[in-house]
Short mmCIF file of C-alpha atoms and ligand atoms in Angstrom, two decimals:
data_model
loop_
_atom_site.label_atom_id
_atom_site.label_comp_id
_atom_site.label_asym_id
_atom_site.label_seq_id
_atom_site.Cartn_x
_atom_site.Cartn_y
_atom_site.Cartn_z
CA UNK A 534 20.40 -34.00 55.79
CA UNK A 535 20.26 -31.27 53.26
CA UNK A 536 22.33 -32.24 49.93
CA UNK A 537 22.60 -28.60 49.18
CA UNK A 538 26.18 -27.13 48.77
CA UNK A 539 27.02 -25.70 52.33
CA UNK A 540 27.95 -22.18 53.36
CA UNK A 541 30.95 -20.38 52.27
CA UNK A 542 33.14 -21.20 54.91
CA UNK A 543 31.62 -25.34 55.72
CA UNK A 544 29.63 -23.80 58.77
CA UNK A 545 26.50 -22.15 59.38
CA UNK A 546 24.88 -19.55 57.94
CA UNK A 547 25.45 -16.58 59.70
CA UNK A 548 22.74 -13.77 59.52
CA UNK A 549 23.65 -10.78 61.83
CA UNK A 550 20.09 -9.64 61.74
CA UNK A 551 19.03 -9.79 65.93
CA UNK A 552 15.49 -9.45 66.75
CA UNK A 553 12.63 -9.37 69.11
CA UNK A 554 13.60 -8.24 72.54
CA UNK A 555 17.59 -7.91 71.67
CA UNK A 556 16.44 -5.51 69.07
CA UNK A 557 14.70 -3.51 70.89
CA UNK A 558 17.37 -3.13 73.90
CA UNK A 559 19.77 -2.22 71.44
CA UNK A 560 17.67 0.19 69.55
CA UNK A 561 16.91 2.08 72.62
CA UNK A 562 20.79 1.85 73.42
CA UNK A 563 21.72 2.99 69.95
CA UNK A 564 19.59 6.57 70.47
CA UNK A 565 22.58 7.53 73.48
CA UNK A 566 25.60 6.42 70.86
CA UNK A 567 27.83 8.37 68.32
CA UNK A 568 25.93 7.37 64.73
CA UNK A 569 28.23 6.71 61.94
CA UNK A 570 26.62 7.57 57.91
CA UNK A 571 27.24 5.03 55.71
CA UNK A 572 27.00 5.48 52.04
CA UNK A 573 24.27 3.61 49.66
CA UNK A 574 27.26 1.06 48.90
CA UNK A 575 27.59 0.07 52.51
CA UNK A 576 24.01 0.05 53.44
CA UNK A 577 23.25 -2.82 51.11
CA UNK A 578 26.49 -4.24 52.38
CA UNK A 579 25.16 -4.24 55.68
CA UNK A 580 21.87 -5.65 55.03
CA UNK A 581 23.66 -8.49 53.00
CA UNK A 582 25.45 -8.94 56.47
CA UNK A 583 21.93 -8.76 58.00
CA UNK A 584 20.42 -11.53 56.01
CA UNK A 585 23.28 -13.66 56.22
CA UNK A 586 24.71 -13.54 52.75
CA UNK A 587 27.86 -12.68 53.73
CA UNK A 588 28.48 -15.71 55.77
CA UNK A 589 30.81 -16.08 57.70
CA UNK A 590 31.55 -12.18 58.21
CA UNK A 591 31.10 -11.18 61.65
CA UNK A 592 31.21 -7.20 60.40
CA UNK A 593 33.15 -4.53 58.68
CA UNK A 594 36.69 -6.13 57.66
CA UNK A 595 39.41 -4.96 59.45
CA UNK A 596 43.18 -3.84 58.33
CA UNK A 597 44.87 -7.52 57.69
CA UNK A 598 41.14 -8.64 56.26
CA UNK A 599 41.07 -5.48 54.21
CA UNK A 600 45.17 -6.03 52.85
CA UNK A 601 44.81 -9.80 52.44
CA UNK A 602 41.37 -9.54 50.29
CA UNK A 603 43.02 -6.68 48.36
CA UNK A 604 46.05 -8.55 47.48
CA UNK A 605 45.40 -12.25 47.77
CA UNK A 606 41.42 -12.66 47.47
CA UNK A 607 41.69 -14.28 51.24
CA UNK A 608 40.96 -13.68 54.50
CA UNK A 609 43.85 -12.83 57.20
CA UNK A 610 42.30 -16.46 58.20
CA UNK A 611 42.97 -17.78 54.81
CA UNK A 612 39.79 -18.56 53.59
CA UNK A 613 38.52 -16.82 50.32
CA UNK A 614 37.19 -13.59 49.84
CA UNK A 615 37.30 -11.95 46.49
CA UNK A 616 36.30 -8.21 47.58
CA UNK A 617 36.86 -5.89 50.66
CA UNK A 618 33.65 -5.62 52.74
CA UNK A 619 34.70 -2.44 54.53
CA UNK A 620 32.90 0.88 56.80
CA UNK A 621 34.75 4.18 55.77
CA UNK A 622 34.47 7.54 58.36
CA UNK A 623 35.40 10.98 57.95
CA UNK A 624 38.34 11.85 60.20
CA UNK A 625 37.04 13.88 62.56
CA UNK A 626 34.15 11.51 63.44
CA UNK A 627 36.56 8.34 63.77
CA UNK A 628 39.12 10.98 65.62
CA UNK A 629 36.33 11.23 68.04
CA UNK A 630 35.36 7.44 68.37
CA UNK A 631 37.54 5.11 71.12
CA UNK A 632 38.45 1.82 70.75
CA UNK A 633 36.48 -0.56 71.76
CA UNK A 634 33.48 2.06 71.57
CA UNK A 635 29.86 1.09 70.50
CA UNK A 636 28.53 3.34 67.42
CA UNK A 637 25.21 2.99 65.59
CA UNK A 638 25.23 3.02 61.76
CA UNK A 639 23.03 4.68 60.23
CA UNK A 640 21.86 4.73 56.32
CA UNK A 641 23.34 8.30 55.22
CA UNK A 642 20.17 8.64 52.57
CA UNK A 643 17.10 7.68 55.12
CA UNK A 644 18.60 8.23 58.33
CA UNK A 645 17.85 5.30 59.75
CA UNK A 646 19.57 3.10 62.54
CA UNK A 647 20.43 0.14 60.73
CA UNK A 648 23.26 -1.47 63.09
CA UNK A 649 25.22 -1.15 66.17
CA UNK A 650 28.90 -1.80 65.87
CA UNK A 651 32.00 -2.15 68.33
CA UNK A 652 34.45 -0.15 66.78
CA UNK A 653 37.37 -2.46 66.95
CA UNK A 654 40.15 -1.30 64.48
CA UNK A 655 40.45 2.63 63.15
CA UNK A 656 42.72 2.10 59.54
CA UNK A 657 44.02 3.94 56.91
CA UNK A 658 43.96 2.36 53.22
CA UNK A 659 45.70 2.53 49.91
CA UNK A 660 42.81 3.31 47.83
CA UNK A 661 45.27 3.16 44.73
CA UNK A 662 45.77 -0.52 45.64
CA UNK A 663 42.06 -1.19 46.67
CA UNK A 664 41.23 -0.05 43.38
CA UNK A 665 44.24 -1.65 40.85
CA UNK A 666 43.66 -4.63 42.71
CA UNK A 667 40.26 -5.32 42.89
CA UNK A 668 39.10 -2.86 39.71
CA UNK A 669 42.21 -3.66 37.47
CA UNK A 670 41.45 0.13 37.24
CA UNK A 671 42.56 3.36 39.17
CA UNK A 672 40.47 5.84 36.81
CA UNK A 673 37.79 7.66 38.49
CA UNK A 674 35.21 7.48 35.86
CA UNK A 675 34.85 3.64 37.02
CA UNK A 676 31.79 4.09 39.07
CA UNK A 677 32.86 1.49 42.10
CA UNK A 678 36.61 3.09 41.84
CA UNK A 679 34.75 6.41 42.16
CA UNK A 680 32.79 5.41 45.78
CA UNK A 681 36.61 4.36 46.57
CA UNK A 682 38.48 7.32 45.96
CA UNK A 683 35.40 9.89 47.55
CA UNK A 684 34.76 8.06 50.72
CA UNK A 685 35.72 8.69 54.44
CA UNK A 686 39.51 8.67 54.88
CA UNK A 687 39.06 6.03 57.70
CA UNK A 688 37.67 2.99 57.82
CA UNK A 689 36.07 1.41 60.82
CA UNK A 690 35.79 -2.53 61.40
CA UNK A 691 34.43 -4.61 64.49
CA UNK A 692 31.49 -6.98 64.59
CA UNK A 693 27.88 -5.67 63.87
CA UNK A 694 24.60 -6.60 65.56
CA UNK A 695 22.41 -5.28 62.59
CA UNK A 696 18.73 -4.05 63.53
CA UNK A 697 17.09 -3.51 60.26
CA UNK A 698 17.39 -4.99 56.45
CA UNK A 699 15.95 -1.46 55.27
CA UNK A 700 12.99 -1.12 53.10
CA UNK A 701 13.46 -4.54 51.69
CA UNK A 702 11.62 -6.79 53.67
CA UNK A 703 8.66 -4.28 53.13
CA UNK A 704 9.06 -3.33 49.88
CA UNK A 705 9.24 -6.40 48.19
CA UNK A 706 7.75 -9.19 50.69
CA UNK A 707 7.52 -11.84 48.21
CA UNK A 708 10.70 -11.41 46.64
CA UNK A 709 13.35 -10.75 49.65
CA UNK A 710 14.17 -13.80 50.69
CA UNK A 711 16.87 -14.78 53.11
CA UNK A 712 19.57 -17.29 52.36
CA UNK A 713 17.98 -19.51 55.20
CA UNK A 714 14.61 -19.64 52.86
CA UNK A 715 15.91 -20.03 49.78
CA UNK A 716 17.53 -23.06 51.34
CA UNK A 717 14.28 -23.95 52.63
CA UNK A 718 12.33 -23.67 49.49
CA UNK A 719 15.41 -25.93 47.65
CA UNK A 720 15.07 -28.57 49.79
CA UNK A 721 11.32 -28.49 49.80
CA UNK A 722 11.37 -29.33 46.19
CA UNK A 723 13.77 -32.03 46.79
CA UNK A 724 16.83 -29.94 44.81
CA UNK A 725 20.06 -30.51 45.40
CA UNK A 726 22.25 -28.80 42.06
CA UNK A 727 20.45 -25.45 42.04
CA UNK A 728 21.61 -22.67 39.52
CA UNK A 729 21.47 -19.01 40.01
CA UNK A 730 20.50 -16.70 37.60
CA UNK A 731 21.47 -12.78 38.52
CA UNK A 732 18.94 -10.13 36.24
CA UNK A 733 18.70 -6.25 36.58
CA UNK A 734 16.16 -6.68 33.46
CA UNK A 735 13.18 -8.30 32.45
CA UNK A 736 13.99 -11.61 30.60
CA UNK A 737 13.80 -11.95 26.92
CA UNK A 738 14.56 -14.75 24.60
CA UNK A 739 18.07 -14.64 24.98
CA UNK A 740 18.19 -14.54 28.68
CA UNK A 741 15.27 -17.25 28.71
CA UNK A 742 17.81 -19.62 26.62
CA UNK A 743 20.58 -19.28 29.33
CA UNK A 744 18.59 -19.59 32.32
CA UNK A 745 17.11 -23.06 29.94
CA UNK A 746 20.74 -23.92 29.67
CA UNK A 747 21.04 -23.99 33.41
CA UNK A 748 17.56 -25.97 33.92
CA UNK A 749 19.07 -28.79 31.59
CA UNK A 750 22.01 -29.72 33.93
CA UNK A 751 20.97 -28.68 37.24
CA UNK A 752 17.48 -29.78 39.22
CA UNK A 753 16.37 -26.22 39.43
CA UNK A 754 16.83 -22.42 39.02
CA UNK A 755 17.06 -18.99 40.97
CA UNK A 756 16.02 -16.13 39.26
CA UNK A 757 17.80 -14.05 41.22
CA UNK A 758 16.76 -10.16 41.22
CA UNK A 759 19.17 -7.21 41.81
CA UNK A 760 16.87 -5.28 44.30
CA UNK A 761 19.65 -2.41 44.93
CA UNK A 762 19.19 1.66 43.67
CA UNK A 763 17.90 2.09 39.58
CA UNK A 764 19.38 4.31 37.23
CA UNK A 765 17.12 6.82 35.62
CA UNK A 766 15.00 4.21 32.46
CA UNK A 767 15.32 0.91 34.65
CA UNK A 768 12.56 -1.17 34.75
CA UNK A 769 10.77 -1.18 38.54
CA UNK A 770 11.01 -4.44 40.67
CA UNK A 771 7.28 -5.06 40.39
CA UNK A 772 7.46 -4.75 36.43
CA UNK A 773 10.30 -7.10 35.95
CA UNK A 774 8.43 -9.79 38.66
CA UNK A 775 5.69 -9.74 35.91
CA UNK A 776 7.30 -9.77 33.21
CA UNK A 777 9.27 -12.85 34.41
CA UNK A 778 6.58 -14.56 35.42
CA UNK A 779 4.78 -14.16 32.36
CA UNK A 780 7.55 -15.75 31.03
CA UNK A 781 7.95 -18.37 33.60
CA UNK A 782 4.24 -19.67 33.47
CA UNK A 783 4.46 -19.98 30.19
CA UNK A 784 7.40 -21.13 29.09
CA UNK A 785 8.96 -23.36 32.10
CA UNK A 786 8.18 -26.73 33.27
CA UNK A 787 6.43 -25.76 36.61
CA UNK A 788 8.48 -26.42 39.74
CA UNK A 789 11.83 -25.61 38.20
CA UNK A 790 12.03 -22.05 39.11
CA UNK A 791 11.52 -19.85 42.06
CA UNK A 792 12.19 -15.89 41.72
CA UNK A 793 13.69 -14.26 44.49
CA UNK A 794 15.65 -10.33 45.13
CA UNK A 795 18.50 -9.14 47.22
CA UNK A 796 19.66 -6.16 48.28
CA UNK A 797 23.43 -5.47 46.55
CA UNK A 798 24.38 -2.39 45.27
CA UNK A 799 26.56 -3.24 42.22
CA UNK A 800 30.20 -2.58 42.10
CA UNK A 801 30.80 -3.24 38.64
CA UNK A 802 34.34 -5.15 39.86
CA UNK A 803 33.52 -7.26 36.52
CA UNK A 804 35.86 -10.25 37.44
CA UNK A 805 36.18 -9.89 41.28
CA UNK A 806 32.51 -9.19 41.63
CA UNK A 807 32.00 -12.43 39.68
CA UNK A 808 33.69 -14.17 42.12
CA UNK A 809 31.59 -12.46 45.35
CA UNK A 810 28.46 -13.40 43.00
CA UNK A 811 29.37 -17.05 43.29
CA UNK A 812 30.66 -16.62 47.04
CA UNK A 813 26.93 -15.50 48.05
CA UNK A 814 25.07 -17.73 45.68
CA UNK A 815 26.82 -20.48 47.49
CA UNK A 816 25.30 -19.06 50.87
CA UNK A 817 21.62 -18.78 49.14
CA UNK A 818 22.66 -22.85 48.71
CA UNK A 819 23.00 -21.96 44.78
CA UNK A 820 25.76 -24.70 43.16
CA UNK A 821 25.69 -23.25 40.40
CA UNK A 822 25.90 -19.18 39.09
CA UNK A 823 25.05 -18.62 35.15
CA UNK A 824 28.27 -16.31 34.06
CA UNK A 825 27.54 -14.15 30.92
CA UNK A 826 29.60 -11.87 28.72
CA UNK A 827 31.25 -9.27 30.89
CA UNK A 828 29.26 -10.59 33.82
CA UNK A 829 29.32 -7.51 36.35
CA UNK A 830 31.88 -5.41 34.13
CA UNK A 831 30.54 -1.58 32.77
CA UNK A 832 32.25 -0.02 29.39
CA UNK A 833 35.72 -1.51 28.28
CA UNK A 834 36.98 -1.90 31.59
CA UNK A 835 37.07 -6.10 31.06
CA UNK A 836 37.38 -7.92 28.77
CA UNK A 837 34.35 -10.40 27.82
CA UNK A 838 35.84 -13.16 29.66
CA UNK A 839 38.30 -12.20 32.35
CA UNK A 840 34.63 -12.58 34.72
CA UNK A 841 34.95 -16.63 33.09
CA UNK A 842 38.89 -17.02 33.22
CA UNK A 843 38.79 -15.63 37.15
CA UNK A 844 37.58 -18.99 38.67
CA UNK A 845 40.38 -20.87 36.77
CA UNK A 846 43.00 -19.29 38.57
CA UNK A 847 41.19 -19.89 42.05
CA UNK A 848 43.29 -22.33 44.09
CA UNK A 849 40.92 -25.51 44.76
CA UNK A 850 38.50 -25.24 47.22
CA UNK A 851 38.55 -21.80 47.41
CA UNK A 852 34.74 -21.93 46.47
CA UNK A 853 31.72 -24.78 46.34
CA UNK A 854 29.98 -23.47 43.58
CA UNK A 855 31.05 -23.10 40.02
CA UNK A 856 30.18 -20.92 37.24
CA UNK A 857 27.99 -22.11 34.25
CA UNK A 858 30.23 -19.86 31.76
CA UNK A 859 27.87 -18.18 28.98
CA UNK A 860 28.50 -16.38 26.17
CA UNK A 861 26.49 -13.64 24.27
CA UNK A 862 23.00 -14.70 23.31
CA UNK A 863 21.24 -14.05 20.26
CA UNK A 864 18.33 -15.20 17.72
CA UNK A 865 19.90 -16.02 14.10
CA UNK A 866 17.67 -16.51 11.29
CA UNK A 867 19.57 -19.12 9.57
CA UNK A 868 19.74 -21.50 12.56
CA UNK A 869 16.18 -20.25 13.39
CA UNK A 870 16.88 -20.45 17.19
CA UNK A 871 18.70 -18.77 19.72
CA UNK A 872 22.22 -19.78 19.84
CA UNK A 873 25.54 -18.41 21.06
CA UNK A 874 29.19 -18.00 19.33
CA UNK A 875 30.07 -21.68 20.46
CA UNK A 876 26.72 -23.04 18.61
CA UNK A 877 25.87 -20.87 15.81
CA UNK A 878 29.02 -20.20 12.61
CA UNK A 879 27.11 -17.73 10.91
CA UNK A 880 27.61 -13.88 10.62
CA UNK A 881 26.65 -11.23 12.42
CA UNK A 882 24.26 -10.06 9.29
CA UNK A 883 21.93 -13.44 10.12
CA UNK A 884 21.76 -12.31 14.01
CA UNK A 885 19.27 -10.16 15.60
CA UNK A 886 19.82 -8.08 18.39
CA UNK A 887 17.93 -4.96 19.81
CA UNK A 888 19.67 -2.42 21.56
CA UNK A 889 18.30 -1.40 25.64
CA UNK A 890 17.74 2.13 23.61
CA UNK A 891 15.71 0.77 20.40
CA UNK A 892 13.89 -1.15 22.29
CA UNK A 893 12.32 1.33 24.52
CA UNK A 894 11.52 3.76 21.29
CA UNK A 895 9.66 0.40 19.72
CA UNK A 896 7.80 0.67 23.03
CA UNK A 897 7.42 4.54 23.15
CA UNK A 898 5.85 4.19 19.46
CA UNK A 899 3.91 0.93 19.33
CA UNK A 900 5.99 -0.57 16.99
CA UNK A 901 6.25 -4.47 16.72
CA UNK A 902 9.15 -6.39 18.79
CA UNK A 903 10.22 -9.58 16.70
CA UNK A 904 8.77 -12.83 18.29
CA UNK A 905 12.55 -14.02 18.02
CA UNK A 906 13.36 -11.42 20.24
CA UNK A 907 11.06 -11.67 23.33
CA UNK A 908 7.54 -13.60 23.97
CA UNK A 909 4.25 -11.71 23.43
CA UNK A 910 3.23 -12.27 27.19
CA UNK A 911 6.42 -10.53 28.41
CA UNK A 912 6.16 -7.73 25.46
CA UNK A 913 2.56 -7.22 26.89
CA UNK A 914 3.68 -6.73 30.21
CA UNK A 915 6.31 -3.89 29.37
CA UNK A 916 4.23 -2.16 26.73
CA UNK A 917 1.40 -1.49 29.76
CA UNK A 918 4.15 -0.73 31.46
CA UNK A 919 5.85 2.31 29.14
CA UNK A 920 2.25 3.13 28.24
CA UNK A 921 1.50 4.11 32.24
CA UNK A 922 4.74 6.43 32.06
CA UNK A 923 3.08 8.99 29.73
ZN1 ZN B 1714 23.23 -19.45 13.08
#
């Protein structure tokens, strides 16, 4: 019996992903049905559906899911849920759509049939109390509050037989990997108290020292990639698997890490995000997540810790795994180590750190990066890397 923490929920996973001959029926079906666009937010949603991540969601939340979440971070069953997983629809499609009616969802971007879904429920929302809820924010320069306030007027909800996980199965084959194998892989190396570790970013020294932090009290880490849309200056996928594995060979004990991607596009919820980090970790059969400064926040929305301070006010058992709660990371020359605020007393003067924006001029002009700040293997790795960009 597996001595991994169970799915959220104490059931069975539950990936909505139906294949071989089912697929193809309802493929063929889809081609005579009304198709419904959903935006790059909901796609990923759907293929975390898909894969199972978002056990035990049957499909796109309806009203008294939508409300409850919203208000009360539950379910209108009462179990926990820290973020509305919801469809929107433009009025005059849903208008058009019957209850009880069978749509295909498509991914507004490719095109693509990615699900077919009985349209249930057609709801109205409060996006002012989606967004002060679950944003602590109603100003429209928030980038999730901003997908809020601009999608369809209507959402849709009903259960979803999903028909594709997009390009990610294809696009990264080594790296997408399923809650069901990640649970596999776990239990083939005999873990039971597995941490997650959630990067957009290669790994440097200070993000090596957390995920070394987690390795000390648990039998084994997730390196855990966000495999969702880049902003112009991110580092590919296939850049950042390098560059942590030139890290990893060198620098880990072998057999305490496996490296894996999913398919989320960010919120930046800060706190409640936090939360649904932890919630799908615990499907992966993660028991433990690795909570940084700010984890999931963007500019001064949060404050540093309100993504720590979140799980203390959960009411017990809301969630299996915890939170491993980090702060900032940082070399300081006096300690001559990497420490944090909780195990180094000396000033900011003695403490290096390298902006995102310095560091890729060192890059762009050859200059030096400090050995204190990231290992020559990774360095290597990202200076071929800039170099093929000119
Ligand atoms: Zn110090």
């Amino acid at each position: 019996m597996s001595k991994l923490v169970l799915p959220h929920g104490g059931g069975r996973l539950r990936p909505l992903l139906v294949e071989g001959e089912q697929r193809a029926a309802e493929l063929r079906r889809a081609e005579g049905l009304k198709t419904v666009p959903m935006t790059s937010r909901e796609s990923s949603d759907l293929v975390m559906l898909a894969m199972g991540a978002y056990t035990p969601l049957e499909g796109f939340m309806g009203h008294d899911d939508w409300q409850r979440v919203c208000r009360e971070m539950k379910l209108a069953g009462g179990l926990f849920w820290p973020i509305p997983i919801t469809l929107s629809c433009r009025q005059d499609l849903a208008d058009s759509i019957a209850p009880g009616e069978d749509v295909g969802l498509t991914d507004e971007e490719s095109g693509a049939v990615m699900a077919v879904m009985t349209v249930e429920e057609k709801y109205m929302i409060d996006r002012q109390l989606e967004c002060s809820e679950v944003y602590r924010t109603t100003d429209a320069d928030h980038p999730g509050v901003e997908k809020v306030m601009t999608q369809g007027e209507v959402n849709l909800a009903g259960p979803v037989r999903a028909l594709s996980e997009g390009v990610y199965p294809r696009a990264f084959p080594d790296l997408y990997l399923r809650p069901a194998e990640t649970r596999t892989r776990f239990e083939a190396q005999g873990w039971s108290k597995v941490a997650a570790f959630q990067t957009r970013n290669p790994m440097h020294r200070s993000h090596e020292y957390l995920a070394k932090v987690a390795v000390e009290v648990c039998d084994g880490l997730l390196i855990h990639q966000v495999l969702g849309k880049l902003k112009p200056g991110d580092i590919p996928a296939d850049v950042r698997v390098q560059a942590i594995n030139a890290l990893v060979e060198n620098y880990f004990v072998s057999g305490t890490v496996i490296q894996a991607g999913y398919p989320i596009e960010m919120r930046y919820a800060g706190p409640r995000e936090a939360l649904l980090h932890a919630l799908f970790r615990q499907n992966f059969g993660c028991s433990h997540l690795v909570v940084g400064r700010d984890h999931a926040g963007v500019g001064d929305y949060y404050g540093p810790f309100d993504a720590h301070d979140i799980f203390d006010e959960l009411e017990p058992c809301s969630l299996e795994t915890v939170p491993l709660k980090m702060d900032v990371t940082f070399y300081c020359d006096v300690c001559r180590g990497t420490a944090t605020n909780r195990t180094c007393p000396h000033s900011e003067d003695h403490r290096l750190t390298i902006s995102g924006t310095r560091l890729r001029a060192m890059f762009a002009n050859h200059q030096s990066v400090p050995f204190e700040f990231s290992r020559p293997e990774v360095l290597e790795v990202l200076q071929a890397h800039y170099d093929s960009l000119k």
